[in-house]
Each structure stands twice: as C-alpha cells, then as structure tokens.
Backbone as JSON, one array per atom type, in Angstrom:
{
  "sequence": "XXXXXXXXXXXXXXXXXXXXXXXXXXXXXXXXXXXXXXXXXXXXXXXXXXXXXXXXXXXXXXXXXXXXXXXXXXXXXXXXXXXXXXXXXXXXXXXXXXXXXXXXXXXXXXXXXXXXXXXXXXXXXXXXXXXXXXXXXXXXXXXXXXXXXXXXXXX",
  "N": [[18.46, 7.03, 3.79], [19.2, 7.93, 1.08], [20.68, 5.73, 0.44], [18.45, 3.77, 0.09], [17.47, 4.7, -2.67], [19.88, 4.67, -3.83], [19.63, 1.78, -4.12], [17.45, 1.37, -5.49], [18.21, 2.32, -8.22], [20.03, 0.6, -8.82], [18.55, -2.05, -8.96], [17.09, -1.17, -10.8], [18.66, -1.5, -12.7], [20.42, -3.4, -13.19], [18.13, -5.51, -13.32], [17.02, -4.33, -15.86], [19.21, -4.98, -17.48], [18.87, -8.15, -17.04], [17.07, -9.14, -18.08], [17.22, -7.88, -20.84], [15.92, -5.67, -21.74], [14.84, -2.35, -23.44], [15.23, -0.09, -21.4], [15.16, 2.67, -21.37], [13.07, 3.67, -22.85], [10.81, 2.71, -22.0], [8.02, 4.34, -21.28], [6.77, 6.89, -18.46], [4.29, 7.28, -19.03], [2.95, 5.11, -19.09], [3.69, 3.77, -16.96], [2.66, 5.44, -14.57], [0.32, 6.19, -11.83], [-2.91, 7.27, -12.6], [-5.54, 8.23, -11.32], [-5.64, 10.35, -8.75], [-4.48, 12.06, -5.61], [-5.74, 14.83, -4.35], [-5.26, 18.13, -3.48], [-5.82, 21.98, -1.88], [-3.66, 24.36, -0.86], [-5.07, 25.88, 1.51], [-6.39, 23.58, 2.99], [-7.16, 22.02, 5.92], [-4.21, 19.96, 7.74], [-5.03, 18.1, 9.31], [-7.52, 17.01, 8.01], [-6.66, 16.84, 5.24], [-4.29, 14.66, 5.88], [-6.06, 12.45, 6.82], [-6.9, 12.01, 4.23], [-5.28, 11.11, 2.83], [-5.01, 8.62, 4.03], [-6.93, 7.52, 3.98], [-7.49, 7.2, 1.39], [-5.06, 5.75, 0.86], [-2.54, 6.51, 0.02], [0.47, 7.43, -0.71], [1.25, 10.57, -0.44], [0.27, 13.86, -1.38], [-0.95, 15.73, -3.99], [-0.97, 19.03, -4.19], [-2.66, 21.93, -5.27], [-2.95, 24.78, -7.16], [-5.49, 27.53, -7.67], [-5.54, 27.51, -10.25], [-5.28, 24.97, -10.67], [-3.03, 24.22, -10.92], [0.31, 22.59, -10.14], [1.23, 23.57, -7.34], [2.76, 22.43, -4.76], [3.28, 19.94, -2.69], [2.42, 17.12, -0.51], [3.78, 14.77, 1.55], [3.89, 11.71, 2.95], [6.23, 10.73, 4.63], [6.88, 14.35, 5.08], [4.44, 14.64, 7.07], [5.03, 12.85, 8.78], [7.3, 14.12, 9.55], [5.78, 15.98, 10.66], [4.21, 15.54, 12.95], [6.57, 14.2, 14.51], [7.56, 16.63, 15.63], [5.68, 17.36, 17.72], [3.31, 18.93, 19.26], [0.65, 20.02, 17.1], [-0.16, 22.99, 15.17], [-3.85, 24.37, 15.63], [-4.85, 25.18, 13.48], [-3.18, 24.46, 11.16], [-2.55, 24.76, 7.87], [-2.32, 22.87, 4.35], [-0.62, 24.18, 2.75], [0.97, 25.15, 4.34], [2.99, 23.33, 4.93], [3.49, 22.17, 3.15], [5.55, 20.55, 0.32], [7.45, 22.89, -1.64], [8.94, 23.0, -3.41], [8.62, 21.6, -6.23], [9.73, 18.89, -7.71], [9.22, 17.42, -11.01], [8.1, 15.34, -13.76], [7.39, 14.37, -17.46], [4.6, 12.87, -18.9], [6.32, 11.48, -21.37], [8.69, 10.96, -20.98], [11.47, 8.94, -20.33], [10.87, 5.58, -17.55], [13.7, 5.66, -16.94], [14.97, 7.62, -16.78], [13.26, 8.66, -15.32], [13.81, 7.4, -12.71], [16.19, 8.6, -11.7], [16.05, 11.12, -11.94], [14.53, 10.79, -9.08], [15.81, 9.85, -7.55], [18.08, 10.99, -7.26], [17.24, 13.6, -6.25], [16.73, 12.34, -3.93], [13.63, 11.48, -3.32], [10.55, 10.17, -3.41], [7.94, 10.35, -4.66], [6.15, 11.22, -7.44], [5.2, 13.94, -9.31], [3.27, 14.26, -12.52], [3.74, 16.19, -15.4], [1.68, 17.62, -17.56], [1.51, 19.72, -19.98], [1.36, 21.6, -18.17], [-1.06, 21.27, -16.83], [-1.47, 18.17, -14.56], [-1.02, 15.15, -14.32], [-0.87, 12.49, -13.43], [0.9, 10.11, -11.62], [4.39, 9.13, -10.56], [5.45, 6.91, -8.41], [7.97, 5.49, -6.34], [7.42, 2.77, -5.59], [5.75, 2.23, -7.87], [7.72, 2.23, -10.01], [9.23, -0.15, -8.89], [7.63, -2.12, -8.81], [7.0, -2.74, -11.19], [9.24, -3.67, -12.68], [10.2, -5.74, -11.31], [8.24, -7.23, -11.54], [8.49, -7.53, -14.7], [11.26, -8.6, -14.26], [10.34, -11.22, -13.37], [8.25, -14.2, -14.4], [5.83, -13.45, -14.92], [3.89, -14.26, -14.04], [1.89, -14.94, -10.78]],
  "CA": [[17.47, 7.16, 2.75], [19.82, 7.56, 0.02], [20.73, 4.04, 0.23], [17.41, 3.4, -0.64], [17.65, 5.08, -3.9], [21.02, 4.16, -4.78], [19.42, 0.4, -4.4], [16.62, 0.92, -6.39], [18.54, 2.8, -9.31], [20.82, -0.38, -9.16], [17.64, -3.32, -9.25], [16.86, -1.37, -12.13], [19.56, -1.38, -13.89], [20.51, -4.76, -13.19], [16.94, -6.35, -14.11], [16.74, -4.2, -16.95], [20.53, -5.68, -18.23], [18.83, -9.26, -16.91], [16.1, -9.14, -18.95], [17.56, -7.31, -21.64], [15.66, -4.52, -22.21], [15.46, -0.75, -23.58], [14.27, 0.68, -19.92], [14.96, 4.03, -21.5], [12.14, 3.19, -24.16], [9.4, 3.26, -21.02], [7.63, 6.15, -20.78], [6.2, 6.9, -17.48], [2.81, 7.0, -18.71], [2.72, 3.54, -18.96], [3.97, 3.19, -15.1], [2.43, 6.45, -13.5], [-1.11, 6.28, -11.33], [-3.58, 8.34, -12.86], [-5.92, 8.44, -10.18], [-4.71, 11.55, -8.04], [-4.78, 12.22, -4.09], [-4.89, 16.41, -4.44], [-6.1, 19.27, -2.18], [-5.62, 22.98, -2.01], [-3.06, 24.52, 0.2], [-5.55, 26.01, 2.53], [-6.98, 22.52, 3.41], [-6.02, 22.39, 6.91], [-3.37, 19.02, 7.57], [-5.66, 17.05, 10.19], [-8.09, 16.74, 7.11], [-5.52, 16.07, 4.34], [-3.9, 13.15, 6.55], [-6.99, 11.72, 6.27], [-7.45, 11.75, 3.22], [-3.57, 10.39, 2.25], [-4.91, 7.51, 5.03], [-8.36, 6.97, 3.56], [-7.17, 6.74, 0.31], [-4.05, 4.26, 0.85], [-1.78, 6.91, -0.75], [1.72, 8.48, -0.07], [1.04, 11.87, -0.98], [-1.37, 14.23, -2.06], [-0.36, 17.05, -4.88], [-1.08, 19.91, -4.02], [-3.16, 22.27, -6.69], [-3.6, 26.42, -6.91], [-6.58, 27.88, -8.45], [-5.61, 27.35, -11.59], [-5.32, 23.48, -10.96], [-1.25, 23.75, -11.54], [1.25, 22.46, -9.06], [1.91, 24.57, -6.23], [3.13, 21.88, -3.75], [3.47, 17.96, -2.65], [2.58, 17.0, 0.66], [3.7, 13.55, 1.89], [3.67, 10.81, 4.55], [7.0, 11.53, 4.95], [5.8, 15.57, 6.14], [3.26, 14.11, 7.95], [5.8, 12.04, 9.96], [8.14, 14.83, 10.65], [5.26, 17.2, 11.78], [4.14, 14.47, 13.78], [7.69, 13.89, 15.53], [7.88, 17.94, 16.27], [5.48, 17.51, 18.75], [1.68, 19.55, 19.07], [0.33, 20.79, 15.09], [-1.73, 23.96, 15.81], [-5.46, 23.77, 15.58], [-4.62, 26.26, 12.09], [-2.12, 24.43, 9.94], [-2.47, 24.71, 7.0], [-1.19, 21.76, 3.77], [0.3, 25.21, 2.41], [2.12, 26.06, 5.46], [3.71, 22.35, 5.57], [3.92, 21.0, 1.8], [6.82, 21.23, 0.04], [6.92, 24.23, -2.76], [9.96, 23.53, -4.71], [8.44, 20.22, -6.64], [10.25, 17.7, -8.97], [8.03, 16.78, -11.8], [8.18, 14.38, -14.81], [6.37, 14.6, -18.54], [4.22, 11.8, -19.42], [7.0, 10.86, -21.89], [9.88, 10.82, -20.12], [11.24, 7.85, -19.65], [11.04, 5.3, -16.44], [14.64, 5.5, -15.92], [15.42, 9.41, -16.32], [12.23, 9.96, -14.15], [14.2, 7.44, -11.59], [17.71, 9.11, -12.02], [15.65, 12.33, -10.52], [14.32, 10.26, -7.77], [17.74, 8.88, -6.61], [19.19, 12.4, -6.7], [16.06, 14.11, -5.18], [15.97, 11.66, -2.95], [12.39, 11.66, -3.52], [9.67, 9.26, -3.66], [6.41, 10.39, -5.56], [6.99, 12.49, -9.09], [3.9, 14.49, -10.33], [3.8, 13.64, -13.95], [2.65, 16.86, -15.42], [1.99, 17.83, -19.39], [1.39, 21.14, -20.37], [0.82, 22.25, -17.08], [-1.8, 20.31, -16.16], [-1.33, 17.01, -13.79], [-1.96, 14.27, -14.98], [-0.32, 11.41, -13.05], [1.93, 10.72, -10.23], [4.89, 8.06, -10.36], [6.04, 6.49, -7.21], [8.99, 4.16, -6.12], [6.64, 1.37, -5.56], [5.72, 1.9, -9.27], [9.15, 1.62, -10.48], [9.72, -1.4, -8.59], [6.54, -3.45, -9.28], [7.12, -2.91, -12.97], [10.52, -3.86, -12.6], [9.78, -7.04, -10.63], [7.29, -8.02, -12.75], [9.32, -7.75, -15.77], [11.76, -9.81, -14.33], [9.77, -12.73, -13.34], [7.35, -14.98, -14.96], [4.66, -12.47, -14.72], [2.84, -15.24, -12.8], [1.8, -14.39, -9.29]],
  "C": [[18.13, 7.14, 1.37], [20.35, 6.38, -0.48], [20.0, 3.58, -0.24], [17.06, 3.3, -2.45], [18.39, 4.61, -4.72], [20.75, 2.31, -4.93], [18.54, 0.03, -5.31], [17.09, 1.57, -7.8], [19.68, 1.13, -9.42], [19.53, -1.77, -9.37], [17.01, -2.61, -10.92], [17.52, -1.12, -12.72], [20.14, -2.62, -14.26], [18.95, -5.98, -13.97], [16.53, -5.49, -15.63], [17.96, -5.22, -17.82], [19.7, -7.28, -18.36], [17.76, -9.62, -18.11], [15.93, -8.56, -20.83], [16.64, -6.44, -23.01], [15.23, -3.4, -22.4], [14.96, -0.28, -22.46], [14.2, 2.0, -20.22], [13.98, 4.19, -22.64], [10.76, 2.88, -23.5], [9.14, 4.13, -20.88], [6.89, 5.95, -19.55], [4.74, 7.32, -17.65], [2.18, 5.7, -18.7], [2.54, 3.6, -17.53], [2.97, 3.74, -14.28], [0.55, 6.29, -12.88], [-1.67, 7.43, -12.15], [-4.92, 9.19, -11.99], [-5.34, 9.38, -8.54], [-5.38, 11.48, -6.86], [-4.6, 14.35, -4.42], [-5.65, 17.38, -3.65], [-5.13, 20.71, -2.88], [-4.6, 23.66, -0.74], [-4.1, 25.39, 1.21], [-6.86, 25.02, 3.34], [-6.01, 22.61, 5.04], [-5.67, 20.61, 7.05], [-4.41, 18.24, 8.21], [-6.44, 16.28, 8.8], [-7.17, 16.27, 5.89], [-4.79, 14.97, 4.26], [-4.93, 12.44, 6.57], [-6.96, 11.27, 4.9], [-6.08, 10.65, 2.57], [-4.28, 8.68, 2.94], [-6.35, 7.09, 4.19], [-8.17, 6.18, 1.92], [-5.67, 5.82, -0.1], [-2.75, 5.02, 0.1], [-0.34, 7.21, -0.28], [1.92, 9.57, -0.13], [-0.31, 11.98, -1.35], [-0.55, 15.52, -2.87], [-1.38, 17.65, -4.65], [-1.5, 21.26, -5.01], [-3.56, 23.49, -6.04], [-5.09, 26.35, -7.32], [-6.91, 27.61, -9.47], [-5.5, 25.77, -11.87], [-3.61, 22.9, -11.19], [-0.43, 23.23, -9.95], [1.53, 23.62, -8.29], [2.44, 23.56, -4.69], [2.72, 20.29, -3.77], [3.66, 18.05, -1.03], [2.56, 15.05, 1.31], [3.56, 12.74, 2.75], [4.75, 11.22, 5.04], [6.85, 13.05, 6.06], [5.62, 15.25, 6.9], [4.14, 13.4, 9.2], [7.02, 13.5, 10.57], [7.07, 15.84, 11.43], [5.21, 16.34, 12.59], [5.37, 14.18, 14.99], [8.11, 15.48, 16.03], [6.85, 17.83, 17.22], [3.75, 18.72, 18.25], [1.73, 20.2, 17.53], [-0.63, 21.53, 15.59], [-2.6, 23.45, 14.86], [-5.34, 24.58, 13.81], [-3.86, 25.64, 11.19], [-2.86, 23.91, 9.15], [-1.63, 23.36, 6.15], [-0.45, 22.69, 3.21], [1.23, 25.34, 3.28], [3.16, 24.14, 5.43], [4.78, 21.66, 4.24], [5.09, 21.91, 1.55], [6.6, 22.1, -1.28], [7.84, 23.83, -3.89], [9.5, 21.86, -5.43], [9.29, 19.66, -7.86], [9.04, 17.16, -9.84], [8.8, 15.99, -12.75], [7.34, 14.58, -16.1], [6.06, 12.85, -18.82], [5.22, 10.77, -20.39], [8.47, 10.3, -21.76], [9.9, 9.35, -20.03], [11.71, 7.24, -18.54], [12.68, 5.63, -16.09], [15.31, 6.72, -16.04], [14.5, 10.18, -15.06], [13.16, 8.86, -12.62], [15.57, 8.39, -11.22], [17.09, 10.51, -10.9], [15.33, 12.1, -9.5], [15.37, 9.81, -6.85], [18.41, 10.18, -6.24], [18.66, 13.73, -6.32], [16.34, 14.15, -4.0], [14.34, 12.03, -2.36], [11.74, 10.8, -3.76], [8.12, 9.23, -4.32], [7.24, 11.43, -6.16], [6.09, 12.35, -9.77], [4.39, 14.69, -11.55], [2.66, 14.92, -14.21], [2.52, 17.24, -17.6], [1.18, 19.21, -19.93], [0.37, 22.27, -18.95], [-0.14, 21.79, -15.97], [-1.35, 18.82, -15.19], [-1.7, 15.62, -14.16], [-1.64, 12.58, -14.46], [0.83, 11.56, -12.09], [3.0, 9.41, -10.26], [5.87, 8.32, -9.39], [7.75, 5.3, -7.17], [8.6, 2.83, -6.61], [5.88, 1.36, -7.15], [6.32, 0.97, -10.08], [9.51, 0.34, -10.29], [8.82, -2.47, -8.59], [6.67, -3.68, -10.59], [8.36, -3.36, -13.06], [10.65, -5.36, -12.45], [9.28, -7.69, -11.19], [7.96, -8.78, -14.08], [10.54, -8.82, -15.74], [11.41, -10.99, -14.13], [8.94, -13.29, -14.35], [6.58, -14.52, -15.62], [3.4, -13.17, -14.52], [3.29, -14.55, -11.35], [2.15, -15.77, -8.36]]
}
C-alpha cells in the first residue's frame, strides 16, 4: 500500500515539473468533493455499508452531535471486518471507524494535503474549516486533476 502512495506523490510531482506548474498554489478546495457520505457513530455498519455502496463512495465521515469529526469509516474497514469473519447483529460505525482522523483546511494546498496522504498512508482527507466539514479529498481526486492537467483536457 505504501507503494501506492509513494507512486502517486511521484506522478505528481513529475506532471506537475511536466507541465510546469505551482502545484503548491492549489488549494484543495478547488479539488475536494463537497457532497459528503456522513453518519453518526451509532448507525449500525450493515446500514452504513449501504450507504458507502448506494452512494458510489469510499468512505463516510463520521459526525458527533455537534456535527464535528469524530471518526472516518472506509471501504477499506469494511473489507477488513468483512475478512474477520461473522459482524455481530450490534456493531456499531463507532465501534469500527477510525477515531484518530487526518484532516486538511480548505486552503491547504493539493500537494501538502498529498504529502499527508503518502505518510498516512491514507486515502480520503476530511477537509474541515473551523470545525465544521466541509469537503472530503480523495486519491482519485488528486489523480484526475493531475491527469487532466497533463493532457489535452480532451476526453
């Protein structure tokens, strides 16, 4: 998995050089989805995997009472509960997601918010701004905007 990372911190560093230019001069509100996948940690997982699956997502952030980050639950997760074998009839996305989250500020830019993704090793990064949520940038962000930029920007 780190291979992964260390390949996509190198396509963009290379197509930024190719293209020649400032990648640290993107802010990730340009890049980041704003359209959120999010639940409460006492959603129980059967229902939550749905919803990640209904809605085409890789995650779902995870939101207290107050609407703030308290967790990130991904496909990833989902695949290791999945490979442990029976999920009681009770779990919880609290009892599974992860707590300690990596975030990003709207202004940040694309290639400090990948730098944390490469040395995460992490693949979604809730973009949050004064607490609030406000966007979520992925890999597959990074690397469509990337791609793009280096080609034509014909399909």
């Amino acid at each position: 998995m780190f291979q992964e990372f260390a390949t996509l911190l190198t396509l963009i560093n290379t197509i930024a050089y190719n293209i020649d230019m400032e990648i640290e001069a993107v802010p990730v509100e340009q890049l980041m989805t704003t359209d959120l996948v999010t639940a409460s940690p006492g959603v129980d997982v059967k229902t939550a995997a749905g919803t990640i699956l209904e809605q085409e997502a890789g995650s779902l952030v995870v939101l207290d009472a107050d609407d703030h980050v308290s967790g990130i639950l991904t496909c990833t997760d989902l695949t290791a509960l999945v490979s442990e074998g029976a999920l009681p009839t009770d779990a919880t996305v609290g009892d599974y997601m992860t707590e300690d989250v990596t975030t990003t500020a709207p202004q940040e830019s694309i290639q400090d918010a990948a730098v944390k993704m490469i040395t995460r090793q992490i693949q979604h990064l809730p973009v949050v701004d004064d607490e609030e949520v406000v966007g979520m940038l992925s890999t597959t962000d990074l690397t469509s905007h990337l791609t793009y930029m280096d080609s034509s920007g014909t399909e």
